[in-house]
Amino acid sequence: MSQSYDNDNVFAKILRGEIPAIKLFEDDHTLAIMDIMPRGDGHCLIIPKAPSRNILDIDLEDLQHVVATVQRLGRAVVKAFEADGLTISQFSEPAGGQVIFHTHFHVLPRFEGVELKPHSGDMADQAVLQEQAVKIKAALGGA
């Protein structure tokens, strides 16, 4: 890996409050938000607050905090959407499918017989995302 961290990536801007996001959960080390181009209902993203490009350069302690939040959100989305399962994904570097170069994990509730939508680049209806966020936040209360 020869690339360095870009402080102007979209997640860095969200963390600085320069770009809005639908927040689901936040602690001292992580932020969970709705994915604005979801591949399914309840698709959310977990990002570390500390800068890192991806799993290849993230500090181990930061990664541990992120994974704890991934688990917390995973439990919440399964509960909120009565999902049959869960997909967790993390892409590193262009060859691995990474598009935004700030470490992030995708958390997607899954349902028997239902395929994920293809990544189209189309933004979801914000009202729908807000409704889904309310469900996830309610489930976090007992997650």
Coordinates of N, CA and C in Angstrom, one line a residue, residues 43-99:
H43 N -29.1 -1.0 5.7 CA -27.7 -1.0 5.3 C -27.1 0.2 6.0
C44 N -26.1 0.0 6.9 CA -25.4 1.1 7.6 C -23.9 0.9 7.5
L45 N -23.2 1.9 7.9 CA -21.8 2.0 7.9 C -21.2 2.3 9.3
I46 N -20.1 1.7 9.6 CA -19.4 2.0 10.9 C -18.0 2.5 10.5
I47 N -17.7 3.7 11.0 CA -16.4 4.3 10.7 C -15.6 4.6 12.0
P48 N -14.3 4.5 12.0 CA -13.6 5.0 13.2 C -13.4 6.5 13.1
K49 N -13.3 7.1 14.3 CA -13.1 8.5 14.3 C -11.6 8.9 14.0
A50 N -10.7 8.0 14.4 CA -9.3 8.2 14.1 C -9.1 7.9 12.6
P51 N -8.2 8.8 12.0 CA -8.0 8.6 10.5 C -7.2 7.3 10.2
S52 N -7.7 6.6 9.3 CA -7.0 5.4 8.7 C -7.6 5.1 7.3
R53 N -6.8 4.6 6.5 CA -7.3 4.4 5.1 C -8.1 3.2 5.0
N54 N -7.7 2.1 5.6 CA -8.4 0.8 5.6 C -7.9 -0.2 6.6
I55 N -8.3 -1.4 6.5 CA -7.9 -2.4 7.5 C -6.4 -2.7 7.5
L56 N -5.7 -2.3 6.4 CA -4.2 -2.5 6.3 C -3.4 -1.5 7.1
D57 N -4.0 -0.4 7.5 CA -3.2 0.6 8.2 C -3.9 1.1 9.5
I58 N -5.1 0.6 9.8 CA -5.8 1.0 11.0 C -5.0 0.5 12.3
D59 N -5.0 1.3 13.3 CA -4.4 1.0 14.6 C -5.2 -0.1 15.2
L60 N -4.6 -1.1 15.8 CA -5.3 -2.3 16.3 C -6.4 -1.9 17.4
E61 N -6.1 -0.9 18.2 CA -7.0 -0.5 19.2 C -8.2 0.2 18.6
D62 N -8.0 1.0 17.5 CA -9.1 1.6 16.8 C -10.0 0.5 16.1
L63 N -9.3 -0.5 15.5 CA -10.0 -1.6 14.9 C -10.9 -2.3 15.9
Q64 N -10.4 -2.5 17.1 CA -11.2 -3.2 18.1 C -12.4 -2.4 18.5
H65 N -12.3 -1.1 18.6 CA -13.5 -0.3 18.8 C -14.5 -0.4 17.7
V66 N -14.0 -0.4 16.5 CA -14.9 -0.4 15.3 C -15.6 -1.8 15.3
V67 N -14.9 -2.9 15.5 CA -15.5 -4.2 15.5 C -16.6 -4.3 16.6
A68 N -16.4 -3.7 17.7 CA -17.4 -3.7 18.8 C -18.6 -3.0 18.4
T69 N -18.4 -1.9 17.7 CA -19.6 -1.1 17.2 C -20.3 -1.9 16.0
V70 N -19.5 -2.6 15.2 CA -20.1 -3.4 14.1 C -21.0 -4.5 14.7
Q71 N -20.5 -5.1 15.8 CA -21.4 -6.1 16.5 C -22.6 -5.5 17.0
R72 N -22.5 -4.4 17.7 CA -23.6 -3.7 18.3 C -24.7 -3.3 17.3
L73 N -24.2 -2.7 16.1 CA -25.2 -2.4 15.1 C -25.7 -3.6 14.4
G74 N -24.9 -4.6 14.2 CA -25.4 -5.9 13.6 C -26.5 -6.5 14.4
R75 N -26.4 -6.5 15.7 CA -27.5 -7.0 16.5 C -28.7 -6.1 16.4
A76 N -28.5 -4.8 16.3 CA -29.6 -3.9 16.3 C -30.4 -4.0 14.9
V77 N -29.7 -4.1 13.8 CA -30.4 -4.2 12.5 C -31.1 -5.5 12.4
V78 N -30.5 -6.6 12.9 CA -31.2 -7.9 12.8 C -32.5 -7.8 13.6
K79 N -32.5 -7.2 14.8 CA -33.7 -7.0 15.6 C -34.7 -6.1 14.9
A80 N -34.2 -4.9 14.5 CA -35.1 -3.9 13.9 C -35.8 -4.4 12.7
F81 N -35.2 -5.2 11.9 CA -35.8 -5.6 10.6 C -36.2 -7.1 10.6
E82 N -36.1 -7.7 11.8 CA -36.4 -9.1 11.9 C -35.7 -9.9 10.8
A83 N -34.4 -9.7 10.7 CA -33.6 -10.3 9.6 C -33.3 -11.7 9.9
D84 N -33.1 -12.5 8.9 CA -32.7 -13.9 9.0 C -31.2 -14.1 9.2
G85 N -30.4 -13.0 8.9 CA -29.0 -13.1 9.0 C -28.3 -11.7 8.8
L86 N -27.0 -11.7 8.6 CA -26.3 -10.5 8.5 C -25.1 -10.6 7.6
T87 N -24.8 -9.6 6.8 CA -23.6 -9.5 6.0 C -22.8 -8.3 6.6
I88 N -21.5 -8.6 6.8 CA -20.6 -7.6 7.2 C -19.5 -7.6 6.1
S89 N -19.2 -6.4 5.6 CA -18.1 -6.3 4.6 C -17.2 -5.1 4.8
Q90 N -16.0 -5.3 4.4 CA -15.0 -4.3 4.5 C -14.1 -4.4 3.3
F91 N -13.9 -3.4 2.5 CA -13.1 -3.4 1.3 C -11.8 -2.6 1.5
S92 N -10.7 -3.1 1.1 CA -9.4 -2.4 1.2 C -8.7 -2.2 -0.1
E93 N -8.5 -1.0 -0.5 CA -7.7 -0.6 -1.7 C -8.6 -0.9 -2.9
P94 N -8.3 -0.2 -4.0 CA -9.1 -0.3 -5.2 C -9.3 -1.7 -5.7
A95 N -8.2 -2.5 -5.7 CA -8.3 -3.9 -6.1 C -9.3 -4.7 -5.3
G96 N -9.5 -4.3 -4.0 CA -10.4 -5.0 -3.1 C -11.8 -4.4 -3.1
G97 N -12.0 -3.4 -4.0 CA -13.3 -2.8 -4.1 C -13.6 -1.5 -3.3
Q98 N -12.5 -1.0 -2.6 CA -12.7 0.2 -1.8 C -12.9 1.4 -2.7
V99 N -13.8 2.3 -2.4 CA -14.1 3.5 -3.1 C -13.8 4.7 -2.3

